[in-house]
Structure formats: C-alpha cells, structure tokens
C-alpha cells in the first residue's frame, strides 16, 4: 500500500488497541476497490478523547474516523452533529469529517446489519424476529430491524430489565412494529439474531436454544470471530440458513466508502 499526500486518511480510535482488526480489514477493502484510502488505529485513552478529536478536526486530509470501545458514547459530546440513527442508538461508530472540518457522527451498525441480511437474500420486512441481547450492538440491530419493517420483534436478554427498556425505546420510535421483551421459543420465528458476546469463546454456552429451527429460518450471529460460531454450526446442522458477523462489517465498509466519497 502506498500512502501519499493524495490518500484519504482515516483512523480507528480505541482503548485497548491490541484487539483492533478493523483497520486491517478496512485497508484491505479499500485496496480491493482501488480507492486511495489509508486507515491507522490510534490508541486514545478516555481522558484524551476530546483533545484527539479536536486535533483531527484540524487535519485536512482526514475524511473520517471509526470509534470503538470505550469511546462510542463519550465521543458524541466532542462532535458538531450526530445523525438521527446515532441518536436513537445512543452511540457513534463512525465520524465523517467534512471539507469544512465539521465532525458528523453516525452509527453504521444498524444499516450494516440490515444490508448484510438483504445481500444474503434474507427478507426482513414483515418477518418475525427473535433477538438475543440488549447491549450496545443489540440496540443497533433492534432499531435497524424496526426501521426495515419487521412485523414482530421479540428481545430476550439475561438482564430482562434491559430487554424491556430497549423494547420500549424501539416502540417509541416505531409504533407500528410489534415489539416485546421476554423469553420465547426460537422455532416460532423466521429470523433469530444473536447480539450477545456468547460464542466468542469456544466453551461459551449457546446464547439460546434453537431446537426445532430448521429450513426456512435464518440464524444470524453478529460475532465476527470465530467466523462460524457454535450457534451457527448447530443451525447449519438443522438445515437453517446462517449469516456471520463478517457480512455486517463488510456492509459497513461499503457504507463508509460511500460516505467519504461525498
Ligand atoms: P456490545 O456493545 O458488544 O453489545 P454489551 O453492551 O456489553 O456489549 O452487551 C453484551 C450483551 O451480551 C448483553 O446483552 C449481555 O447481557 P446482559 O445485558 O444481561 O449483561 C450479553 N451477555 C454477555 N455475557 C453473557 C452471558 N454470560 N450470558 C448471557 N448474556 C450475556
């Protein structure tokens, strides 16, 4: 990769930094589409976030930056504007720097998730969806699913109060969608989505029981590594369609490319 004065520069802000893989994936993606973009991870401590963001504002060849743990919410106070999607989700994962130096925060998780389903030919509109998890990632997928027009969304979470709060927030924005919180039998749904961290480690228990889920249903797991989680392996065994977390990341890359092209 040749980085020159003509390259569009981006960053990924994180703490800790060791686990950050997004920069490598984004660099490979932009190389593959022949776009002159270079991304570098930046190790930024929470207390330094404001100063770093203020500096990036002054860097005229920077087109944007990704934001990850633990900065997704705290970054908002340092930006000029956030999109309505980022406001609903309560977190920003990509900031676009305009030519004038304005910083606009967006959250591409929701759109990336829905695009990845559509790209894999999984219909979302009018479908019954069971989502496990109500954390940061779960907030994004829940709003994304409601926006995409699902008929029913059931949110199941270990901490049930969090599931109820998320369901209420989604219904407030999308009153036409039937949203509920609580335990449910996976076999009654068209699409099952895992947004919990269960499945990252080989000995994690399954995030939910998918007994009876078979052909005709889709199991989506937003975990990126491993590419095939235990939940997905079980779904495949039972004849269901599966989608892993990498598709969601890939879809977000396309969105970033579109955002910085403007
Ligand atoms: P992220 O931003 O990646 O979504 P998070 O906000 O910490 O991370 O959310 C993690 C999700 O995984 C939550 O839904 C969490 O459930 P709780 O809200 O009950 O904590 C879920 N999760 C994590 N570990 C879990 C476990 N051992 N069993 C069940 N759910 C778990």
PDB file of C-alpha atoms and ligand atoms in Angstrom:
ATOM      1  CA  UNK A   1       0.000   0.000   0.000  1.00  0.00           C
ATOM      2  CA  UNK A   2       1.406   3.380  -0.974  1.00  0.00           C
ATOM      3  CA  UNK A   3       0.252   6.246   1.233  1.00  0.00           C
ATOM      4  CA  UNK A   4       0.818   9.671  -0.306  1.00  0.00           C
ATOM      5  CA  UNK A   5      -0.394  13.228   0.128  1.00  0.00           C
ATOM      6  CA  UNK A   6      -3.328  12.348  -2.105  1.00  0.00           C
ATOM      7  CA  UNK A   7      -4.540   9.498   0.112  1.00  0.00           C
ATOM      8  CA  UNK A   8      -7.711   9.891   2.139  1.00  0.00           C
ATOM      9  CA  UNK A   9      -6.610   9.279   5.725  1.00  0.00           C
ATOM     10  CA  UNK A  10      -8.820   7.684   8.350  1.00  0.00           C
ATOM     11  CA  UNK A  11      -8.310   6.446  11.906  1.00  0.00           C
ATOM     12  CA  UNK A  12      -9.845   3.973  14.310  1.00  0.00           C
ATOM     13  CA  UNK A  13      -9.872   5.268  17.913  1.00  0.00           C
ATOM     14  CA  UNK A  14      -9.797   2.610  20.607  1.00  0.00           C
ATOM     15  CA  UNK A  15      -8.514   1.653  24.068  1.00  0.00           C
ATOM     16  CA  UNK A  16      -7.154  -1.017  24.385  1.00  0.00           C
ATOM     17  CA  UNK A  17      -5.743  -1.104  20.870  1.00  0.00           C
ATOM     18  CA  UNK A  18      -4.263  -4.609  20.609  1.00  0.00           C
ATOM     19  CA  UNK A  19      -7.537  -6.256  19.595  1.00  0.00           C
ATOM     20  CA  UNK A  20      -8.339  -3.772  16.812  1.00  0.00           C
ATOM     21  CA  UNK A  21      -8.570  -5.572  13.488  1.00  0.00           C
ATOM     22  CA  UNK A  22     -10.903  -3.159  11.746  1.00  0.00           C
ATOM     23  CA  UNK A  23      -8.062  -1.047  10.314  1.00  0.00           C
ATOM     24  CA  UNK A  24      -6.531  -4.050   8.514  1.00  0.00           C
ATOM     25  CA  UNK A  25      -9.927  -5.109   7.185  1.00  0.00           C
ATOM     26  CA  UNK A  26     -10.777  -1.573   6.032  1.00  0.00           C
ATOM     27  CA  UNK A  27      -7.363  -1.092   4.359  1.00  0.00           C
ATOM     28  CA  UNK A  28      -7.757  -4.408   2.516  1.00  0.00           C
ATOM     29  CA  UNK A  29     -11.269  -3.455   1.440  1.00  0.00           C
ATOM     30  CA  UNK A  30     -10.276  -0.058   0.027  1.00  0.00           C
ATOM     31  CA  UNK A  31      -7.265  -1.617  -1.729  1.00  0.00           C
ATOM     32  CA  UNK A  32      -9.589  -4.182  -3.312  1.00  0.00           C
ATOM     33  CA  UNK A  33     -11.881  -1.484  -4.711  1.00  0.00           C
ATOM     34  CA  UNK A  34      -8.909   0.644  -5.840  1.00  0.00           C
ATOM     35  CA  UNK A  35      -9.718   3.581  -3.563  1.00  0.00           C
ATOM     36  CA  UNK A  36      -6.747   5.557  -2.219  1.00  0.00           C
ATOM     37  CA  UNK A  37      -7.656   5.325   1.470  1.00  0.00           C
ATOM     38  CA  UNK A  38      -5.372   4.501   4.408  1.00  0.00           C
ATOM     39  CA  UNK A  39      -6.578   3.735   7.922  1.00  0.00           C
ATOM     40  CA  UNK A  40      -4.472   3.655  11.080  1.00  0.00           C
ATOM     41  CA  UNK A  41      -5.514   2.587  14.572  1.00  0.00           C
ATOM     42  CA  UNK A  42      -4.958   5.273  17.238  1.00  0.00           C
ATOM     43  CA  UNK A  43      -4.606   4.311  20.890  1.00  0.00           C
ATOM     44  CA  UNK A  44      -6.570   7.029  22.702  1.00  0.00           C
ATOM     45  CA  UNK A  45      -7.213   6.984  26.453  1.00  0.00           C
ATOM     46  CA  UNK A  46     -10.699   8.135  27.521  1.00  0.00           C
ATOM     47  CA  UNK A  47      -9.321  11.286  29.174  1.00  0.00           C
ATOM     48  CA  UNK A  48      -7.572  12.324  25.949  1.00  0.00           C
ATOM     49  CA  UNK A  49     -10.527  11.782  23.640  1.00  0.00           C
ATOM     50  CA  UNK A  50     -11.571  15.452  23.444  1.00  0.00           C
ATOM     51  CA  UNK A  51      -8.059  16.667  22.623  1.00  0.00           C
ATOM     52  CA  UNK A  52      -7.555  13.987  19.967  1.00  0.00           C
ATOM     53  CA  UNK A  53     -10.907  14.713  18.301  1.00  0.00           C
ATOM     54  CA  UNK A  54     -10.136  18.463  18.340  1.00  0.00           C
ATOM     55  CA  UNK A  55      -6.815  17.739  16.608  1.00  0.00           C
ATOM     56  CA  UNK A  56      -8.383  15.513  13.969  1.00  0.00           C
ATOM     57  CA  UNK A  57     -10.759  18.365  13.166  1.00  0.00           C
ATOM     58  CA  UNK A  58      -7.685  20.362  12.017  1.00  0.00           C
ATOM     59  CA  UNK A  59      -6.259  17.605   9.826  1.00  0.00           C
ATOM     60  CA  UNK A  60      -7.443  18.467   6.359  1.00  0.00           C
ATOM     61  CA  UNK A  61      -6.638  15.153   4.660  1.00  0.00           C
ATOM     62  CA  UNK A  62      -8.631  13.160   7.217  1.00  0.00           C
ATOM     63  CA  UNK A  63     -12.004  12.049   5.867  1.00  0.00           C
ATOM     64  CA  UNK A  64     -13.287  10.351   8.956  1.00  0.00           C
ATOM     65  CA  UNK A  65     -12.597   8.005  11.808  1.00  0.00           C
ATOM     66  CA  UNK A  66     -14.066   4.880  13.290  1.00  0.00           C
ATOM     67  CA  UNK A  67     -14.784   4.806  17.005  1.00  0.00           C
ATOM     68  CA  UNK A  68     -14.836   1.709  19.115  1.00  0.00           C
ATOM     69  CA  UNK A  69     -14.691   0.565  22.741  1.00  0.00           C
ATOM     70  CA  UNK A  70     -14.791   2.554  25.038  1.00  0.00           C
ATOM     71  CA  UNK A  71     -15.430   5.760  23.052  1.00  0.00           C
ATOM     72  CA  UNK A  72     -18.707   5.070  21.225  1.00  0.00           C
ATOM     73  CA  UNK A  73     -20.876   7.153  23.553  1.00  0.00           C
ATOM     74  CA  UNK A  74     -18.382   9.636  25.030  1.00  0.00           C
ATOM     75  CA  UNK A  75     -17.274  10.832  21.599  1.00  0.00           C
ATOM     76  CA  UNK A  76     -20.701  12.413  20.998  1.00  0.00           C
ATOM     77  CA  UNK A  77     -20.021  15.473  23.174  1.00  0.00           C
ATOM     78  CA  UNK A  78     -16.988  16.346  21.029  1.00  0.00           C
ATOM     79  CA  UNK A  79     -18.842  16.315  17.682  1.00  0.00           C
ATOM     80  CA  UNK A  80     -20.775  19.043  15.842  1.00  0.00           C
ATOM     81  CA  UNK A  81     -23.685  16.872  14.866  1.00  0.00           C
ATOM     82  CA  UNK A  82     -24.932  13.303  15.038  1.00  0.00           C
ATOM     83  CA  UNK A  83     -27.398  11.560  12.742  1.00  0.00           C
ATOM     84  CA  UNK A  84     -30.859  10.601  13.982  1.00  0.00           C
ATOM     85  CA  UNK A  85     -29.796   6.945  13.794  1.00  0.00           C
ATOM     86  CA  UNK A  86     -26.826   7.553  16.097  1.00  0.00           C
ATOM     87  CA  UNK A  87     -29.093   9.485  18.465  1.00  0.00           C
ATOM     88  CA  UNK A  88     -31.616   6.639  18.680  1.00  0.00           C
ATOM     89  CA  UNK A  89     -28.926   4.025  19.237  1.00  0.00           C
ATOM     90  CA  UNK A  90     -27.115   6.293  21.685  1.00  0.00           C
ATOM     91  CA  UNK A  91     -23.713   5.578  20.173  1.00  0.00           C
ATOM     92  CA  UNK A  92     -21.486   6.613  17.286  1.00  0.00           C
ATOM     93  CA  UNK A  93     -19.176   4.224  15.460  1.00  0.00           C
ATOM     94  CA  UNK A  94     -18.123   6.377  12.515  1.00  0.00           C
ATOM     95  CA  UNK A  95     -17.406  10.097  12.314  1.00  0.00           C
ATOM     96  CA  UNK A  96     -17.230  11.857   8.989  1.00  0.00           C
ATOM     97  CA  UNK A  97     -15.028  14.959   8.755  1.00  0.00           C
ATOM     98  CA  UNK A  98     -16.434  17.316   6.152  1.00  0.00           C
ATOM     99  CA  UNK A  99     -14.245  19.525   3.960  1.00  0.00           C
ATOM    100  CA  UNK A 100     -15.072  22.415   6.297  1.00  0.00           C
ATOM    101  CA  UNK A 101     -13.860  20.482   9.340  1.00  0.00           C
ATOM    102  CA  UNK A 102     -17.286  19.659  10.738  1.00  0.00           C
ATOM    103  CA  UNK A 103     -17.485  16.360  12.548  1.00  0.00           C
ATOM    104  CA  UNK A 104     -20.658  14.355  11.951  1.00  0.00           C
ATOM    105  CA  UNK A 105     -21.204  11.184  13.972  1.00  0.00           C
ATOM    106  CA  UNK A 106     -23.141   8.270  12.563  1.00  0.00           C
ATOM    107  CA  UNK A 107     -23.833   4.705  13.614  1.00  0.00           C
ATOM    108  CA  UNK A 108     -23.466   2.244  10.752  1.00  0.00           C
ATOM    109  CA  UNK A 109     -24.152  -0.898  12.792  1.00  0.00           C
ATOM    110  CA  UNK A 110     -27.901  -0.852  12.148  1.00  0.00           C
ATOM    111  CA  UNK A 111     -27.727  -0.195   8.413  1.00  0.00           C
ATOM    112  CA  UNK A 112     -24.735  -2.528   8.023  1.00  0.00           C
ATOM    113  CA  UNK A 113     -26.656  -5.301   9.744  1.00  0.00           C
ATOM    114  CA  UNK A 114     -29.772  -4.898   7.595  1.00  0.00           C
ATOM    115  CA  UNK A 115     -27.749  -4.552   4.360  1.00  0.00           C
ATOM    116  CA  UNK A 116     -25.890  -7.765   5.197  1.00  0.00           C
ATOM    117  CA  UNK A 117     -29.186  -9.642   5.568  1.00  0.00           C
ATOM    118  CA  UNK A 118     -30.580  -8.266   2.328  1.00  0.00           C
ATOM    119  CA  UNK A 119     -27.358  -9.080   0.500  1.00  0.00           C
ATOM    120  CA  UNK A 120     -27.636 -12.684   1.673  1.00  0.00           C
ATOM    121  CA  UNK A 121     -31.239 -12.740   0.377  1.00  0.00           C
ATOM    122  CA  UNK A 122     -32.798 -12.810   3.819  1.00  0.00           C
ATOM    123  CA  UNK A 123     -36.075 -10.910   3.755  1.00  0.00           C
ATOM    124  CA  UNK A 124     -36.710  -8.747   6.793  1.00  0.00           C
ATOM    125  CA  UNK A 125     -39.919  -6.880   6.040  1.00  0.00           C
ATOM    126  CA  UNK A 126     -42.975  -8.445   7.671  1.00  0.00           C
ATOM    127  CA  UNK A 127     -40.894 -11.189   9.310  1.00  0.00           C
ATOM    128  CA  UNK A 128     -40.981 -12.404  12.898  1.00  0.00           C
ATOM    129  CA  UNK A 129     -37.632 -11.836  14.556  1.00  0.00           C
ATOM    130  CA  UNK A 130     -36.192 -13.064  17.849  1.00  0.00           C
ATOM    131  CA  UNK A 131     -33.183 -11.082  19.056  1.00  0.00           C
ATOM    132  CA  UNK A 132     -30.988 -12.230  21.932  1.00  0.00           C
ATOM    133  CA  UNK A 133     -29.070  -9.464  23.690  1.00  0.00           C
ATOM    134  CA  UNK A 134     -29.832  -5.863  24.554  1.00  0.00           C
ATOM    135  CA  UNK A 135     -26.347  -4.339  24.848  1.00  0.00           C
ATOM    136  CA  UNK A 136     -24.748  -1.746  22.572  1.00  0.00           C
ATOM    137  CA  UNK A 137     -24.781  -3.965  19.484  1.00  0.00           C
ATOM    138  CA  UNK A 138     -28.303  -5.169  20.301  1.00  0.00           C
ATOM    139  CA  UNK A 139     -29.616  -1.599  20.412  1.00  0.00           C
ATOM    140  CA  UNK A 140     -28.333  -1.038  16.870  1.00  0.00           C
ATOM    141  CA  UNK A 141     -29.776  -4.251  15.430  1.00  0.00           C
ATOM    142  CA  UNK A 142     -33.160  -3.727  17.147  1.00  0.00           C
ATOM    143  CA  UNK A 143     -33.600  -0.209  15.716  1.00  0.00           C
ATOM    144  CA  UNK A 144     -32.323  -1.448  12.343  1.00  0.00           C
ATOM    145  CA  UNK A 145     -34.857  -4.284  12.272  1.00  0.00           C
ATOM    146  CA  UNK A 146     -37.745  -1.974  13.197  1.00  0.00           C
ATOM    147  CA  UNK A 147     -36.666   0.536  10.561  1.00  0.00           C
ATOM    148  CA  UNK A 148     -36.519  -2.297   7.999  1.00  0.00           C
ATOM    149  CA  UNK A 149     -40.164  -3.103   8.682  1.00  0.00           C
ATOM    150  CA  UNK A 150     -40.198  -6.387  10.591  1.00  0.00           C
ATOM    151  CA  UNK A 151     -43.668  -7.494  11.670  1.00  0.00           C
ATOM    152  CA  UNK A 152     -42.640  -8.616  15.138  1.00  0.00           C
ATOM    153  CA  UNK A 153     -39.524  -8.214  17.224  1.00  0.00           C
ATOM    154  CA  UNK A 154     -39.010 -10.131  20.462  1.00  0.00           C
ATOM    155  CA  UNK A 155     -35.995  -9.170  22.567  1.00  0.00           C
ATOM    156  CA  UNK A 156     -34.611 -11.716  25.010  1.00  0.00           C
ATOM    157  CA  UNK A 157     -31.789 -10.839  27.382  1.00  0.00           C
ATOM    158  CA  UNK A 158     -30.159 -12.191  30.547  1.00  0.00           C
ATOM    159  CA  UNK A 159     -30.917  -8.859  32.220  1.00  0.00           C
ATOM    160  CA  UNK A 160     -34.631  -8.698  31.405  1.00  0.00           C
ATOM    161  CA  UNK A 161     -34.980  -5.094  32.517  1.00  0.00           C
ATOM    162  CA  UNK A 162     -32.543  -4.080  29.764  1.00  0.00           C
ATOM    163  CA  UNK A 163     -34.605  -6.008  27.206  1.00  0.00           C
ATOM    164  CA  UNK A 164     -37.783  -4.250  28.373  1.00  0.00           C
ATOM    165  CA  UNK A 165     -36.113  -0.826  28.221  1.00  0.00           C
ATOM    166  CA  UNK A 166     -34.852  -1.482  24.682  1.00  0.00           C
ATOM    167  CA  UNK A 167     -38.260  -2.765  23.542  1.00  0.00           C
ATOM    168  CA  UNK A 168     -39.892   0.394  24.923  1.00  0.00           C
ATOM    169  CA  UNK A 169     -37.346   2.633  23.182  1.00  0.00           C
ATOM    170  CA  UNK A 170     -37.894   0.879  19.843  1.00  0.00           C
ATOM    171  CA  UNK A 171     -41.682   1.044  20.124  1.00  0.00           C
ATOM    172  CA  UNK A 172     -41.491   4.756  20.930  1.00  0.00           C
ATOM    173  CA  UNK A 173     -39.727   5.335  17.597  1.00  0.00           C
ATOM    174  CA  UNK A 174     -41.597   2.696  15.562  1.00  0.00           C
ATOM    175  CA  UNK A 175     -45.125   2.442  16.998  1.00  0.00           C
ATOM    176  CA  UNK A 176     -46.317   0.249  14.106  1.00  0.00           C
ATOM    177  CA  UNK A 177     -43.880  -2.524  14.984  1.00  0.00           C
ATOM    178  CA  UNK A 178     -44.942  -5.178  17.461  1.00  0.00           C
ATOM    179  CA  UNK A 179     -42.053  -5.249  19.943  1.00  0.00           C
ATOM    180  CA  UNK A 180     -41.892  -7.281  23.118  1.00  0.00           C
ATOM    181  CA  UNK A 181     -39.357  -8.406  25.685  1.00  0.00           C
ATOM    182  CA  UNK A 182     -39.101 -11.811  27.309  1.00  0.00           C
ATOM    183  CA  UNK A 183     -38.391 -15.476  26.745  1.00  0.00           C
ATOM    184  CA  UNK A 184     -39.643 -17.156  23.582  1.00  0.00           C
ATOM    185  CA  UNK A 185     -39.335 -20.418  21.648  1.00  0.00           C
ATOM    186  CA  UNK A 186     -36.911 -19.884  18.757  1.00  0.00           C
ATOM    187  CA  UNK A 187     -38.799 -22.261  16.461  1.00  0.00           C
ATOM    188  CA  UNK A 188     -41.680 -19.767  16.175  1.00  0.00           C
ATOM    189  CA  UNK A 189     -39.504 -17.177  14.374  1.00  0.00           C
ATOM    190  CA  UNK A 190     -38.294 -16.555  10.797  1.00  0.00           C
ATOM    191  CA  UNK A 191     -35.072 -14.881  11.869  1.00  0.00           C
ATOM    192  CA  UNK A 192     -33.039 -15.377  15.049  1.00  0.00           C
ATOM    193  CA  UNK A 193     -30.274 -12.889  15.831  1.00  0.00           C
ATOM    194  CA  UNK A 194     -27.549 -13.288  18.448  1.00  0.00           C
ATOM    195  CA  UNK A 195     -26.146  -9.952  19.596  1.00  0.00           C
ATOM    196  CA  UNK A 196     -24.644 -11.199  22.869  1.00  0.00           C
ATOM    197  CA  UNK A 197     -20.954 -11.933  23.252  1.00  0.00           C
ATOM    198  CA  UNK A 198     -21.715 -15.631  23.855  1.00  0.00           C
ATOM    199  CA  UNK A 199     -19.928 -17.587  21.138  1.00  0.00           C
ATOM    200  CA  UNK A 200     -16.649 -15.693  21.049  1.00  0.00           C
ATOM    201  CA  UNK A 201     -15.043 -18.301  23.295  1.00  0.00           C
ATOM    202  CA  UNK A 202     -15.114 -21.960  22.310  1.00  0.00           C
ATOM    203  CA  UNK A 203     -16.538 -23.050  25.677  1.00  0.00           C
ATOM    204  CA  UNK A 204     -19.311 -20.418  25.853  1.00  0.00           C
ATOM    205  CA  UNK A 205     -22.805 -21.849  26.283  1.00  0.00           C
ATOM    206  CA  UNK A 206     -25.195 -21.260  23.367  1.00  0.00           C
ATOM    207  CA  UNK A 207     -26.946 -17.874  23.699  1.00  0.00           C
ATOM    208  CA  UNK A 208     -30.306 -19.601  23.223  1.00  0.00           C
ATOM    209  CA  UNK A 209     -31.878 -22.946  22.471  1.00  0.00           C
ATOM    210  CA  UNK A 210     -32.619 -23.272  18.734  1.00  0.00           C
ATOM    211  CA  UNK A 211     -34.237 -26.691  18.894  1.00  0.00           C
ATOM    212  CA  UNK A 212     -36.710 -27.065  16.025  1.00  0.00           C
ATOM    213  CA  UNK A 213     -35.278 -24.182  13.987  1.00  0.00           C
ATOM    214  CA  UNK A 214     -34.756 -25.577  10.501  1.00  0.00           C
ATOM    215  CA  UNK A 215     -35.016 -24.879   6.785  1.00  0.00           C
ATOM    216  CA  UNK A 216     -36.916 -21.707   6.091  1.00  0.00           C
ATOM    217  CA  UNK A 217     -35.442 -19.930   9.114  1.00  0.00           C
ATOM    218  CA  UNK A 218     -32.249 -17.874   9.329  1.00  0.00           C
ATOM    219  CA  UNK A 219     -29.857 -17.649  12.257  1.00  0.00           C
ATOM    220  CA  UNK A 220     -27.669 -14.567  12.288  1.00  0.00           C
ATOM    221  CA  UNK A 221     -24.759 -14.157  14.665  1.00  0.00           C
ATOM    222  CA  UNK A 222     -23.026 -10.793  14.774  1.00  0.00           C
ATOM    223  CA  UNK A 223     -19.856 -12.287  16.275  1.00  0.00           C
ATOM    224  CA  UNK A 224     -17.005 -11.825  13.801  1.00  0.00           C
ATOM    225  CA  UNK A 225     -14.520 -14.251  15.285  1.00  0.00           C
ATOM    226  CA  UNK A 226     -14.969 -17.234  15.014  1.00  0.00           C
ATOM    227  CA  UNK A 227     -16.493 -16.947  11.541  1.00  0.00           C
ATOM    228  CA  UNK A 228     -18.779 -19.883  12.357  1.00  0.00           C
ATOM    229  CA  UNK A 229     -19.956 -19.823  15.964  1.00  0.00           C
ATOM    230  CA  UNK A 230     -21.319 -22.890  17.784  1.00  0.00           C
ATOM    231  CA  UNK A 231     -24.800 -21.420  17.369  1.00  0.00           C
ATOM    232  CA  UNK A 232     -24.298 -21.153  13.602  1.00  0.00           C
ATOM    233  CA  UNK A 233     -22.856 -24.677  13.400  1.00  0.00           C
ATOM    234  CA  UNK A 234     -25.947 -26.039  15.148  1.00  0.00           C
ATOM    235  CA  UNK A 235     -28.241 -24.048  12.867  1.00  0.00           C
ATOM    236  CA  UNK A 236     -26.427 -25.415   9.791  1.00  0.00           C
ATOM    237  CA  UNK A 237     -26.805 -28.970  11.166  1.00  0.00           C
ATOM    238  CA  UNK A 238     -30.539 -28.351  11.432  1.00  0.00           C
ATOM    239  CA  UNK A 239     -30.783 -27.056   7.859  1.00  0.00           C
ATOM    240  CA  UNK A 240     -31.269 -23.365   8.695  1.00  0.00           C
ATOM    241  CA  UNK A 241     -29.559 -20.586   6.805  1.00  0.00           C
ATOM    242  CA  UNK A 242     -26.816 -18.704   8.697  1.00  0.00           C
ATOM    243  CA  UNK A 243     -25.120 -15.326   8.471  1.00  0.00           C
ATOM    244  CA  UNK A 244     -21.995 -14.391  10.435  1.00  0.00           C
ATOM    245  CA  UNK A 245     -20.748 -11.061  11.740  1.00  0.00           C
ATOM    246  CA  UNK A 246     -18.217 -10.514   8.969  1.00  0.00           C
ATOM    247  CA  UNK A 247     -21.037  -9.749   6.495  1.00  0.00           C
ATOM    248  CA  UNK A 248     -22.192  -6.917   8.791  1.00  0.00           C
ATOM    249  CA  UNK A 249     -18.675  -5.464   8.890  1.00  0.00           C
ATOM    250  CA  UNK A 250     -18.291  -5.781   5.107  1.00  0.00           C
ATOM    251  CA  UNK A 251     -21.590  -3.974   4.575  1.00  0.00           C
ATOM    252  CA  UNK A 252     -20.426  -1.137   6.851  1.00  0.00           C
ATOM    253  CA  UNK A 253     -17.271  -0.808   4.789  1.00  0.00           C
ATOM    254  CA  UNK A 254     -19.377  -0.151   1.696  1.00  0.00           C
ATOM    255  CA  UNK A 255     -21.307   2.494   3.663  1.00  0.00           C
ATOM    256  CA  UNK A 256     -18.055   4.164   4.795  1.00  0.00           C
ATOM    257  CA  UNK A 257     -16.788   4.184   1.204  1.00  0.00           C
ATOM    258  CA  UNK A 258     -19.989   5.927   0.122  1.00  0.00           C
ATOM    259  CA  UNK A 259     -19.824   8.434   2.995  1.00  0.00           C
ATOM    260  CA  UNK A 260     -16.254   9.528   2.370  1.00  0.00           C
ATOM    261  CA  UNK A 261     -16.730   9.678  -1.412  1.00  0.00           C
ATOM    262  CA  UNK A 262     -19.111  12.584  -0.953  1.00  0.00           C
TER     263      UNK A 262
HETATM  264  P1  LIG B   1     -21.934  -4.958  22.998  1.00  0.00           P
HETATM  265  O1  LIG B   1     -21.700  -3.484  22.879  1.00  0.00           O
HETATM  266  O2  LIG B   1     -20.903  -5.796  22.284  1.00  0.00           O
HETATM  267  O3  LIG B   1     -23.331  -5.362  22.673  1.00  0.00           O
HETATM  268  P2  LIG B   1     -22.545  -5.059  25.823  1.00  0.00           P
HETATM  269  O4  LIG B   1     -23.232  -3.759  25.699  1.00  0.00           O
HETATM  270  O5  LIG B   1     -21.665  -5.326  26.987  1.00  0.00           O
HETATM  271  O6  LIG B   1     -21.625  -5.313  24.542  1.00  0.00           O
HETATM  272  O7  LIG B   1     -23.668  -6.217  25.702  1.00  0.00           O
HETATM  273  C1  LIG B   1     -23.353  -7.573  25.813  1.00  0.00           C
HETATM  274  C2  LIG B   1     -24.615  -8.401  25.624  1.00  0.00           C
HETATM  275  O8  LIG B   1     -24.264  -9.784  25.792  1.00  0.00           O
HETATM  276  C3  LIG B   1     -25.688  -8.117  26.654  1.00  0.00           C
HETATM  277  O9  LIG B   1     -26.962  -8.374  26.085  1.00  0.00           O
HETATM  278  C4  LIG B   1     -25.346  -9.136  27.750  1.00  0.00           C
HETATM  279  O10 LIG B   1     -26.430  -9.480  28.592  1.00  0.00           O
HETATM  280  P3  LIG B   1     -26.730  -8.602  29.936  1.00  0.00           P
HETATM  281  O11 LIG B   1     -27.387  -7.340  29.442  1.00  0.00           O
HETATM  282  O12 LIG B   1     -27.660  -9.443  30.728  1.00  0.00           O
HETATM  283  O13 LIG B   1     -25.399  -8.344  30.580  1.00  0.00           O
HETATM  284  C5  LIG B   1     -24.991 -10.318  26.905  1.00  0.00           C
HETATM  285  N1  LIG B   1     -24.138 -11.270  27.624  1.00  0.00           N
HETATM  286  C6  LIG B   1     -22.829 -11.149  27.900  1.00  0.00           C
HETATM  287  N2  LIG B   1     -22.393 -12.218  28.598  1.00  0.00           N
HETATM  288  C7  LIG B   1     -23.460 -13.038  28.780  1.00  0.00           C
HETATM  289  C8  LIG B   1     -23.665 -14.290  29.421  1.00  0.00           C
HETATM  290  N3  LIG B   1     -22.663 -14.943  30.029  1.00  0.00           N
HETATM  291  N4  LIG B   1     -24.916 -14.826  29.392  1.00  0.00           N
HETATM  292  C9  LIG B   1     -25.947 -14.187  28.786  1.00  0.00           C
HETATM  293  N5  LIG B   1     -25.805 -12.994  28.174  1.00  0.00           N
HETATM  294  C10 LIG B   1     -24.582 -12.435  28.160  1.00  0.00           C
END
